[in-house]
Short mmCIF file of C-alpha atoms and ligand atoms in Angstrom, two decimals:
data_model
loop_
_atom_site.label_atom_id
_atom_site.label_comp_id
_atom_site.label_asym_id
_atom_site.label_seq_id
_atom_site.Cartn_x
_atom_site.Cartn_y
_atom_site.Cartn_z
CA MET A 1 29.85 13.31 21.49
CA PRO A 2 26.92 12.62 23.83
CA ILE A 3 23.84 10.80 22.61
CA LYS A 4 21.04 13.23 21.86
CA ILE A 5 17.34 12.46 21.72
CA TYR A 6 14.16 14.38 21.04
CA ASN A 7 12.13 15.00 24.19
CA THR A 8 8.38 15.45 23.63
CA LEU A 9 8.18 17.30 26.95
CA SER A 10 10.52 20.12 25.88
CA SER A 11 9.95 19.72 22.10
CA LYS A 12 13.73 19.85 21.78
CA ILE A 13 16.59 17.53 20.94
CA GLU A 14 18.56 17.21 24.20
CA PRO A 15 21.76 15.47 25.32
CA LEU A 16 20.88 12.25 27.11
CA SER A 17 21.92 12.65 30.71
CA PRO A 18 20.37 10.02 32.99
CA ILE A 19 19.31 10.85 36.55
CA LYS A 20 21.95 8.51 37.95
CA LYS A 21 25.08 8.59 35.78
CA ASP A 22 24.98 5.51 33.51
CA LYS A 23 21.84 3.87 34.90
CA ILE A 24 18.71 4.26 32.76
CA ASN A 25 15.23 3.29 33.90
CA LEU A 26 13.02 3.04 30.85
CA PHE A 27 9.34 2.22 30.55
CA VAL A 28 7.34 1.59 27.38
CA CYS A 29 3.58 1.09 27.38
CA GLY A 30 2.89 -2.54 26.61
CA PRO A 31 0.00 -4.15 24.80
CA THR A 32 -3.64 -4.57 25.73
CA VAL A 33 -3.88 -8.30 25.30
CA TYR A 34 -7.19 -9.03 23.57
CA ASP A 35 -6.07 -9.83 20.02
CA TYR A 36 -3.00 -10.61 17.90
CA SER A 37 -0.41 -7.86 17.59
CA HIS A 38 -0.09 -6.13 14.23
CA VAL A 39 2.78 -4.59 12.29
CA GLY A 40 1.96 -1.19 13.85
CA HIS A 41 2.75 -2.61 17.29
CA ALA A 42 5.91 -4.17 15.85
CA ARG A 43 7.00 -0.74 14.60
CA THR A 44 6.96 0.71 18.09
CA TYR A 45 8.37 -2.32 19.90
CA VAL A 46 11.15 -2.98 17.38
CA ALA A 47 12.12 0.72 17.37
CA PHE A 48 12.46 0.70 21.17
CA ASP A 49 14.25 -2.64 21.11
CA MET A 50 16.85 -1.19 18.74
CA PHE A 51 17.19 1.94 20.85
CA VAL A 52 17.65 -0.03 24.09
CA ASN A 53 20.16 -2.38 22.41
CA TYR A 54 22.01 0.74 21.28
CA LEU A 55 22.10 2.20 24.81
CA LYS A 56 23.28 -1.13 26.20
CA TYR A 57 25.92 -1.35 23.48
CA PHE A 58 27.32 1.91 24.78
CA LYS A 59 27.40 0.48 28.30
CA PHE A 60 24.36 2.13 29.78
CA ASP A 61 22.89 -0.02 32.49
CA VAL A 62 19.31 -0.03 31.17
CA PHE A 63 16.35 -1.50 32.99
CA TYR A 64 13.55 -1.81 30.44
CA LEU A 65 10.11 -2.27 31.96
CA GLN A 66 6.90 -2.91 30.08
CA ASN A 67 3.37 -3.29 31.41
CA ILE A 68 0.79 -5.73 30.15
CA THR A 69 -2.77 -4.38 30.21
CA ASP A 70 -4.59 -7.58 31.07
CA ILE A 71 -7.84 -6.00 32.24
CA ASP A 72 -9.84 -3.33 30.42
CA ASP A 73 -13.11 -2.73 28.57
CA LYS A 74 -11.90 -4.22 25.29
CA ILE A 75 -10.75 -7.41 26.98
CA ILE A 76 -14.09 -7.76 28.78
CA GLN A 77 -16.02 -7.13 25.55
CA ARG A 78 -13.98 -9.57 23.45
CA ALA A 79 -14.15 -12.26 26.14
CA LYS A 80 -17.94 -11.91 26.19
CA GLU A 81 -18.06 -12.37 22.40
CA LYS A 82 -15.92 -15.49 22.67
CA ASN A 83 -17.79 -16.78 25.66
CA ILE A 84 -14.65 -17.18 27.76
CA SER A 85 -13.46 -15.35 30.86
CA PRO A 86 -11.48 -12.09 30.47
CA LYS A 87 -8.67 -13.77 32.38
CA GLU A 88 -8.51 -16.66 29.92
CA LEU A 89 -8.58 -14.32 26.92
CA ALA A 90 -5.83 -12.09 28.33
CA LYS A 91 -3.68 -15.11 29.14
CA GLN A 92 -4.05 -16.46 25.61
CA PHE A 93 -3.13 -13.18 23.91
CA GLU A 94 -0.30 -12.43 26.30
CA LYS A 95 1.19 -15.74 25.20
CA GLU A 96 0.69 -14.80 21.54
CA TYR A 97 2.35 -11.44 22.18
CA MET A 98 5.36 -13.14 23.78
CA THR A 99 5.65 -15.46 20.77
CA ASP A 100 5.61 -12.46 18.42
CA MET A 101 8.29 -10.70 20.47
CA GLN A 102 10.45 -13.80 20.39
CA VAL A 103 10.05 -14.17 16.63
CA LEU A 104 11.02 -10.51 16.17
CA GLN A 105 14.07 -11.20 18.37
CA ILE A 106 13.07 -8.62 20.95
CA LYS A 107 15.03 -9.59 24.04
CA SER A 108 15.73 -6.21 25.57
CA ILE A 109 12.81 -6.12 28.02
CA ASN A 110 13.91 -6.85 31.58
CA LYS A 111 10.50 -7.12 33.16
CA TYR A 112 6.90 -7.50 32.03
CA ALA A 113 4.43 -6.33 34.68
CA ARG A 114 0.76 -7.33 34.50
CA ALA A 115 -1.80 -4.76 35.67
CA THR A 116 -3.77 -7.40 37.57
CA GLU A 117 -0.72 -8.24 39.65
CA HIS A 118 -0.40 -4.64 40.85
CA ILE A 119 -3.86 -3.99 42.27
CA LYS A 120 -2.46 -3.24 45.74
CA GLU A 121 -0.15 -0.57 44.30
CA ILE A 122 -2.99 0.86 42.18
CA ILE A 123 -5.32 1.14 45.18
CA SER A 124 -2.56 2.83 47.17
CA GLN A 125 -2.14 5.47 44.43
CA VAL A 126 -5.89 6.14 44.27
CA GLU A 127 -6.01 6.49 48.06
CA ARG A 128 -3.17 9.02 48.01
CA LEU A 129 -4.82 11.02 45.20
CA LEU A 130 -8.07 11.14 47.18
CA ALA A 131 -6.24 12.17 50.35
CA LYS A 132 -4.48 14.99 48.52
CA GLY A 133 -7.71 16.27 46.95
CA PHE A 134 -6.81 15.37 43.35
CA ALA A 135 -9.56 12.77 43.06
CA TYR A 136 -13.25 12.51 43.88
CA GLN A 137 -15.78 9.78 44.24
CA ALA A 138 -18.75 9.35 41.86
CA THR A 139 -21.37 6.62 41.80
CA ASP A 140 -19.52 4.61 39.15
CA GLY A 141 -15.99 5.06 40.43
CA ILE A 142 -13.17 7.36 41.48
CA TYR A 143 -12.17 10.13 39.09
CA TYR A 144 -9.12 12.36 38.75
CA ASP A 145 -9.96 16.07 38.85
CA VAL A 146 -7.76 17.65 36.17
CA SER A 147 -8.63 21.18 37.30
CA LYS A 148 -6.57 20.51 40.45
CA PHE A 149 -3.37 19.81 38.54
CA LYS A 150 -2.12 23.15 37.28
CA GLU A 151 0.36 21.71 34.82
CA TYR A 152 -2.19 19.52 33.04
CA GLY A 153 -1.41 19.67 29.32
CA LYS A 154 2.32 20.30 29.61
CA LEU A 155 3.26 17.22 27.58
CA SER A 156 0.69 17.41 24.81
CA GLY A 157 0.14 21.17 24.76
CA ARG A 158 -3.59 20.50 25.06
CA THR A 159 -5.83 22.20 27.54
CA ALA A 160 -8.28 20.38 29.79
CA GLU A 161 -11.12 22.02 27.83
CA ALA A 162 -9.89 20.61 24.51
CA ALA A 163 -9.47 17.22 26.09
CA GLU A 164 -12.06 15.28 24.21
CA ASP A 165 -11.46 16.63 20.72
CA GLY A 166 -10.54 13.88 18.34
CA THR A 167 -9.36 11.38 20.89
CA SER A 168 -10.59 8.00 21.85
CA ARG A 169 -10.29 6.23 25.17
CA ILE A 170 -11.58 9.19 27.20
CA ASP A 171 -13.61 7.95 30.11
CA GLU A 172 -17.32 8.62 29.99
CA GLY A 173 -19.05 9.42 33.27
CA ILE A 174 -22.14 11.52 33.85
CA GLU A 175 -20.93 12.83 37.19
CA LYS A 176 -17.57 14.03 35.88
CA LYS A 177 -16.63 17.54 37.05
CA ASN A 178 -14.47 18.36 33.99
CA LYS A 179 -14.49 16.97 30.48
CA ALA A 180 -10.94 15.71 30.82
CA ASP A 181 -11.41 13.97 34.17
CA PHE A 182 -10.54 10.32 33.92
CA CYS A 183 -11.39 7.22 35.86
CA LEU A 184 -8.90 5.87 38.38
CA TRP A 185 -11.04 3.07 39.78
CA LYS A 186 -14.16 1.70 38.09
CA ILE A 187 -16.93 0.12 40.10
CA SER A 188 -17.51 -3.15 38.30
CA LYS A 189 -20.76 -3.95 36.60
CA GLU A 190 -22.52 -7.29 36.95
CA GLY A 191 -20.45 -10.15 35.53
CA GLU A 192 -17.20 -8.14 35.22
CA PRO A 193 -13.97 -9.07 36.97
CA THR A 194 -13.60 -7.38 40.35
CA TRP A 195 -11.10 -6.72 43.07
CA PRO A 196 -12.05 -5.51 46.55
CA SER A 197 -11.21 -1.88 47.35
CA PRO A 198 -12.16 0.71 50.01
CA TRP A 199 -14.75 2.02 47.47
CA GLY A 200 -16.38 -1.26 46.66
CA LYS A 201 -15.62 -4.04 44.23
CA GLY A 202 -14.07 -2.70 41.07
CA ARG A 203 -11.15 -2.62 38.65
CA PRO A 204 -8.43 -0.13 37.75
CA GLY A 205 -8.73 2.64 35.18
CA TRP A 206 -6.29 2.51 32.28
CA HIS A 207 -3.83 5.29 33.19
CA ILE A 208 -3.24 4.36 36.82
CA GLU A 209 -1.75 0.92 36.10
CA ASP A 210 1.34 2.46 34.51
CA THR A 211 2.19 4.87 37.31
CA ALA A 212 1.51 2.19 39.95
CA ILE A 213 3.91 -0.14 38.13
CA THR A 214 6.62 2.45 37.49
CA GLU A 215 6.45 3.73 41.07
CA LYS A 216 6.98 0.19 42.34
CA TYR A 217 10.05 -0.50 40.18
CA PHE A 218 11.52 2.98 39.62
CA GLY A 219 10.12 5.31 42.28
CA ALA A 220 8.56 8.72 41.67
CA GLN A 221 10.95 9.78 38.91
CA TYR A 222 12.74 7.97 36.12
CA ASP A 223 14.64 8.51 32.90
CA ILE A 224 12.73 7.54 29.75
CA HIS A 225 9.12 6.77 28.94
CA GLY A 226 8.14 5.63 25.47
CA GLY A 227 5.20 4.66 23.34
CA ALA A 228 3.71 5.62 20.02
CA ARG A 229 2.51 9.18 19.58
CA ASP A 230 -1.19 8.30 20.03
CA LEU A 231 -0.40 7.83 23.70
CA ILE A 232 0.83 11.40 24.31
CA PHE A 233 -2.76 12.40 24.99
CA PRO A 234 -4.63 11.51 27.10
CA HIS A 235 -2.61 8.56 28.41
CA HIS A 236 0.81 10.03 29.11
CA GLU A 237 -0.64 13.38 30.13
CA ALA A 238 -2.71 11.50 32.72
CA GLU A 239 0.33 9.60 33.97
CA ILE A 240 2.11 12.89 34.64
CA ALA A 241 -0.95 14.32 36.40
CA GLN A 242 -1.26 11.24 38.62
CA MET A 243 2.32 10.70 39.66
CA GLU A 244 3.42 14.30 40.01
CA ALA A 245 0.34 15.00 42.15
CA ILE A 246 1.09 12.01 44.37
CA SER A 247 4.81 12.64 44.82
CA GLY A 248 4.98 16.42 44.51
CA LYS A 249 8.09 15.79 42.38
CA SER A 250 8.53 16.97 38.84
CA PRO A 251 9.20 15.78 36.22
CA LEU A 252 7.89 12.23 36.50
CA VAL A 253 9.96 11.38 33.45
CA LYS A 254 13.06 13.18 32.20
CA TYR A 255 12.73 12.19 28.52
CA TRP A 256 9.50 11.32 26.74
CA MET A 257 10.07 9.48 23.46
CA HIS A 258 7.30 8.84 20.95
CA THR A 259 7.36 6.78 17.81
CA GLY A 260 5.53 7.73 14.63
CA PHE A 261 2.72 5.55 13.30
CA LEU A 262 2.91 2.71 10.94
CA THR A 263 0.28 3.67 8.40
CA VAL A 264 -1.67 2.09 5.54
CA ASP A 265 -2.44 4.59 2.77
CA GLY A 266 -1.58 7.32 5.24
CA GLN A 267 -3.93 6.08 7.97
CA LYS A 268 -2.74 4.67 11.28
CA MET A 269 -2.79 0.88 11.29
CA SER A 270 -5.26 -0.07 13.98
CA LYS A 271 -7.56 -2.83 15.03
CA SER A 272 -10.55 -0.52 15.12
CA LEU A 273 -10.07 0.62 11.50
CA GLY A 274 -9.61 -2.98 10.41
CA ASN A 275 -6.64 -2.02 8.19
CA PHE A 276 -4.15 -4.20 10.01
CA THR A 277 -1.77 -7.02 9.11
CA THR A 278 -0.85 -9.20 12.04
CA ILE A 279 2.81 -9.83 12.73
CA ARG A 280 2.31 -13.51 12.06
CA ASP A 281 0.69 -12.88 8.66
CA PHE A 282 3.48 -10.51 7.71
CA ARG A 283 5.96 -13.19 8.71
CA LYS A 284 4.52 -15.68 6.23
CA GLU A 285 6.14 -13.67 3.41
CA ASN A 286 9.02 -11.95 5.19
CA SER A 287 11.77 -12.83 7.61
CA PRO A 288 12.14 -10.99 10.95
CA GLN A 289 15.31 -9.48 9.50
CA VAL A 290 13.30 -7.87 6.70
CA LEU A 291 10.81 -6.39 9.16
CA ARG A 292 13.64 -5.03 11.29
CA MET A 293 15.38 -3.57 8.22
CA PHE A 294 12.07 -2.00 7.15
CA ILE A 295 11.73 -0.33 10.56
CA PHE A 296 15.43 0.64 10.69
CA SER A 297 15.02 2.39 7.32
CA SER A 298 12.78 5.16 8.75
CA HIS A 299 13.38 7.55 11.61
CA TYR A 300 11.57 6.34 14.73
CA ARG A 301 9.58 9.59 14.97
CA SER A 302 8.42 9.56 11.33
CA PRO A 303 5.39 7.73 10.03
CA ILE A 304 6.09 4.66 7.87
CA ASP A 305 3.62 3.61 5.24
CA LEU A 306 3.38 -0.16 4.79
CA LYS A 307 3.93 -0.46 1.05
CA ASP A 308 5.14 -3.43 -0.99
CA THR A 309 7.84 -1.30 -2.57
CA ALA A 310 9.28 -0.34 0.82
CA VAL A 311 9.13 -3.92 2.11
CA ASN A 312 10.77 -5.20 -1.08
CA GLU A 313 13.49 -2.60 -0.74
CA ALA A 314 14.12 -3.82 2.81
CA LYS A 315 14.27 -7.38 1.48
CA THR A 316 16.85 -6.39 -1.15
CA ASN A 317 18.89 -4.55 1.45
CA VAL A 318 18.96 -7.56 3.77
CA GLU A 319 20.06 -9.69 0.79
CA LYS A 320 22.83 -7.19 -0.02
CA LEU A 321 24.13 -7.30 3.55
CA GLN A 322 23.85 -11.07 3.69
CA ASN A 323 25.75 -11.45 0.41
CA LEU A 324 28.47 -9.10 1.56
CA ALA A 325 28.81 -10.96 4.88
CA ALA A 326 29.14 -14.23 2.92
CA GLU A 327 31.77 -12.71 0.65
CA LEU A 328 33.72 -11.26 3.53
CA GLN A 329 33.76 -14.57 5.37
CA ASN A 330 35.09 -16.12 2.19
CA ILE A 331 38.12 -13.91 1.64
CA ASN A 332 41.13 -16.04 2.36
CA LYS A 333 43.80 -14.58 0.17
CA ASN A 334 45.19 -11.14 0.37
CA GLY A 335 44.08 -8.66 -2.23
CA LYS A 336 46.36 -5.89 -3.33
CA GLY A 337 45.54 -4.33 0.00
CA LEU A 338 44.56 -0.84 -0.91
CA VAL A 339 44.64 1.50 2.05
CA PHE A 340 41.09 1.57 3.26
CA THR A 341 40.83 4.99 4.91
CA ALA A 342 37.32 5.68 3.64
CA PHE A 343 35.94 2.85 5.76
CA ASN A 344 37.06 4.39 9.04
CA GLU A 345 35.50 7.67 8.13
CA LEU A 346 32.24 5.99 7.10
CA GLN A 347 32.15 4.03 10.33
CA ASP A 348 32.41 7.29 12.29
CA ARG A 349 29.60 8.80 10.26
CA PHE A 350 27.42 5.77 10.97
CA TRP A 351 27.77 6.17 14.75
CA GLN A 352 27.38 9.95 14.54
CA ALA A 353 24.02 9.52 12.78
CA LEU A 354 22.78 7.38 15.66
CA GLU A 355 24.01 9.83 18.27
CA ASP A 356 21.83 12.46 16.63
CA ASP A 357 18.35 11.44 17.84
CA PHE A 358 18.88 7.85 16.71
CA ASN A 359 18.80 8.80 13.05
CA THR A 360 18.65 5.32 11.55
CA PRO A 361 17.82 6.35 7.94
CA LYS A 362 20.97 8.47 7.91
CA ALA A 363 22.95 5.57 9.41
CA LYS A 364 21.43 3.27 6.79
CA ALA A 365 22.62 5.52 3.95
CA VAL A 366 26.17 5.37 5.35
CA LEU A 367 25.94 1.61 5.85
CA PHE A 368 25.13 1.11 2.19
CA GLU A 369 28.00 3.38 1.18
CA ILE A 370 30.19 0.92 3.09
CA VAL A 371 28.52 -2.00 1.28
CA SER A 372 29.15 -0.43 -2.15
CA LEU A 373 32.74 0.38 -1.32
CA ALA A 374 33.42 -3.12 -0.03
CA ASN A 375 31.73 -4.78 -3.03
CA GLU A 376 33.74 -2.62 -5.40
CA GLN A 377 36.99 -3.62 -3.76
CA ILE A 378 36.03 -7.29 -3.61
CA ALA A 379 35.16 -7.26 -7.34
CA LYS A 380 38.58 -5.80 -8.09
CA ASN A 381 40.24 -8.26 -5.72
CA GLU A 382 41.69 -5.37 -3.82
CA LEU A 383 40.43 -6.13 -0.34
CA ALA A 384 43.06 -7.34 2.10
CA ILE A 385 42.14 -10.03 4.64
CA ASN A 386 42.47 -7.69 7.59
CA GLN A 387 40.21 -5.16 5.87
CA ALA A 388 37.60 -7.82 5.17
CA LYS A 389 37.76 -8.84 8.83
CA LYS A 390 37.29 -5.24 9.92
CA ILE A 391 34.17 -4.79 7.81
CA LEU A 392 32.78 -8.14 8.88
CA ASN A 393 33.39 -7.23 12.49
CA PHE A 394 31.58 -3.92 11.97
CA LEU A 395 28.57 -5.76 10.53
CA LYS A 396 28.59 -8.16 13.47
CA GLU A 397 28.77 -5.31 15.97
CA ILE A 398 25.93 -3.27 14.48
CA ASN A 399 23.87 -6.43 14.20
CA LYS A 400 23.95 -6.74 17.99
CA ILE A 401 21.81 -3.60 17.98
CA PHE A 402 19.65 -3.98 14.88
CA LEU A 403 19.45 -7.73 14.27
CA PHE A 404 18.71 -7.29 10.58
CA LEU A 405 21.26 -9.85 9.47
CA ASP A 406 21.28 -13.59 9.84
CA PHE A 407 24.93 -14.64 9.98
CA LYS A 408 24.00 -18.31 9.94
CA LYS A 409 22.36 -17.81 6.55
CA ALA A 410 25.34 -15.80 5.37
CA LYS A 411 27.59 -18.68 6.36
CA GLU A 412 25.39 -21.17 4.52
CA LYS A 413 25.68 -18.96 1.45
CA GLN A 414 29.41 -19.19 1.70
CA GLU A 415 29.52 -22.98 1.90
CA ILE A 416 29.15 -24.06 -1.72
CA PRO A 417 28.59 -27.83 -2.15
CA LYS A 418 31.24 -29.86 -3.98
CA GLU A 419 28.80 -30.83 -6.74
CA ILE A 420 28.21 -27.15 -7.58
CA LEU A 421 31.91 -26.37 -7.55
CA GLU A 422 32.57 -29.24 -9.96
CA LEU A 423 29.80 -28.05 -12.30
CA ALA A 424 31.25 -24.53 -12.20
CA GLU A 425 34.66 -25.91 -13.08
CA GLN A 426 33.23 -27.83 -16.05
CA ARG A 427 31.40 -24.72 -17.21
CA GLU A 428 34.59 -22.70 -17.00
CA LYS A 429 36.35 -25.23 -19.20
CA TYR A 430 33.59 -24.90 -21.84
CA ARG A 431 33.81 -21.13 -21.58
CA GLN A 432 37.57 -21.21 -22.13
CA ALA A 433 36.90 -23.40 -25.16
CA LYS A 434 34.27 -20.85 -26.28
CA ASP A 435 31.56 -23.51 -26.26
CA TRP A 436 28.92 -21.05 -25.08
CA GLN A 437 25.97 -23.36 -25.52
CA LYS A 438 27.38 -26.05 -23.22
CA ALA A 439 28.55 -23.41 -20.74
CA ASP A 440 25.03 -21.94 -20.64
CA GLU A 441 23.48 -25.35 -20.14
CA ILE A 442 25.63 -25.92 -17.09
CA ARG A 443 24.89 -22.45 -15.76
CA GLN A 444 21.18 -23.31 -16.00
CA LYS A 445 21.80 -26.59 -14.17
CA ILE A 446 23.61 -24.72 -11.40
CA GLU A 447 20.76 -22.24 -11.17
CA ASN A 448 18.23 -25.02 -10.93
CA LEU A 449 20.18 -26.32 -7.96
CA GLY A 450 19.81 -22.95 -6.22
CA TYR A 451 23.09 -21.17 -7.06
CA LEU A 452 24.08 -18.29 -9.30
CA VAL A 453 27.29 -17.93 -11.28
CA GLU A 454 28.63 -14.45 -11.78
CA ASP A 455 31.52 -13.90 -14.15
CA THR A 456 33.81 -11.29 -12.67
CA SER A 457 37.13 -9.89 -13.84
CA THR A 458 38.83 -12.33 -11.47
CA GLY A 459 36.89 -15.38 -12.61
CA PRO A 460 33.50 -16.96 -11.90
CA LYS A 461 31.89 -16.42 -8.52
CA ILE A 462 29.19 -18.68 -7.08
CA ILE A 463 26.48 -17.35 -4.80
CA LYS A 464 23.59 -19.14 -3.11
CA LYS A 465 20.29 -17.76 -4.42
P1 LIG B 1 -2.22 -1.08 22.12
O1 LIG B 1 -2.14 -2.54 22.43
O2 LIG B 1 -3.14 -0.77 20.99
O3 LIG B 1 -2.46 -0.28 23.34
O4 LIG B 1 -0.79 -0.63 21.57
C1 LIG B 1 0.43 -1.00 22.12
C2 LIG B 1 1.53 -0.07 21.65
O5 LIG B 1 1.64 -0.07 20.23
C3 LIG B 1 1.34 1.40 22.05
O6 LIG B 1 2.62 1.98 22.34
C4 LIG B 1 0.75 1.99 20.79
O7 LIG B 1 0.93 3.37 20.76
C5 LIG B 1 1.54 1.25 19.72
N1 LIG B 1 0.86 1.25 18.40
C6 LIG B 1 -0.42 0.86 18.15
N2 LIG B 1 -0.70 1.04 16.83
C7 LIG B 1 0.42 1.55 16.24
C8 LIG B 1 0.75 1.95 14.90
N3 LIG B 1 -0.11 1.85 13.88
N4 LIG B 1 2.00 2.43 14.67
C9 LIG B 1 2.90 2.52 15.67
N5 LIG B 1 2.64 2.16 16.95
C10 LIG B 1 1.42 1.69 17.25
#
């Protein structure tokens, strides 16, 4: 079955069919580097990381490109407040962003492209838009004339007239011809960073950096563009207007994918609302695996509310997987070897859920059916070695995509120190002799040393807490 994904452009779930057979060029809007990244950013970047890992797992040759907005109004403003240069500030927070990505184990991005390193390409795009009559010059910069692009609004379903309703990051400009016109090149004010251009010293507008970067690496058309849904309008709409006007080719992007928001009490987590938790603060209490499991548990297009209950559930689920992996690595004698047909069927259902618009919550439900089934069979001593290996292998394979499991930890869990094993043996002797008090004392001692004893039908089992 082909992979299917929801395309914002058509508002339909479509089979994924790249422009060039198995090659996929994919671009996701990167961060504006003026502050620490928050869990909302992590939601979008982890979701795309999982999706790209998934495509690569199925042998698509993916080139994943991300821009870094290292010049814009917010950077200039924040740098002023901190009394440092915008360049210094951007450099510092780009480094922090990279650290966060590393901690979250996001390794799927092939190339990060800074806006300030693509000024030549940006100027070339503005020149071509002017030459084709899609742009005009005002005192404070060059603007895109949306009335010239007949298909304006085709991604968001919004008209040029409704452009400003309820959206931020719309360019102001007293000489604008239409409300929705946006700035391509800003003439710099005193003290702001500048680059020379045919229209005077200035800096790029926000939307043009992305099309300049994607044109350089991918050309006029490519396969997938992603970001969170706040970017559909005006940002992605503007990208379409720019690039399709320049190239005369349509569509700029074959599949537009948008993630839902991470919310707090139903409101988008954002720096401007002040309701954010930085990734590094979140990490003080939770492992990267827990954050990835939390994100995996919701569909990428749905909102996720950051609630303790949901995070704790993710924590428990990571524990469950970790415990199972430890158990499976530990099986060294053959159980009765029940025929394990259900597992194959469940495995198929897991992959089918992902094929259907990357439905991770559905896949998660199937994964935990597998966990229950395996635990049941382990408890009854019915799992054969080859079956245990098969399940363990499945967990290892899916972890290449989702990275919600730490196999090193699972292995540590499995290696029970000699001292603990001896205590467990002593306890068992007391139990056999029905000396419950002494047996309980030893159980407490074992617990204090960080291990749990579970009495199963096949004897005591020791697990690292
Ligand atoms: P920014 O640095 O604010 O431009 O955001 C970088 C990326 O993170 C963009 O794709 C945003 O759409 C996305 N993003 C920002 N806030 C959230 C949120 N609360 N939930 C999901 N994605 C978000």
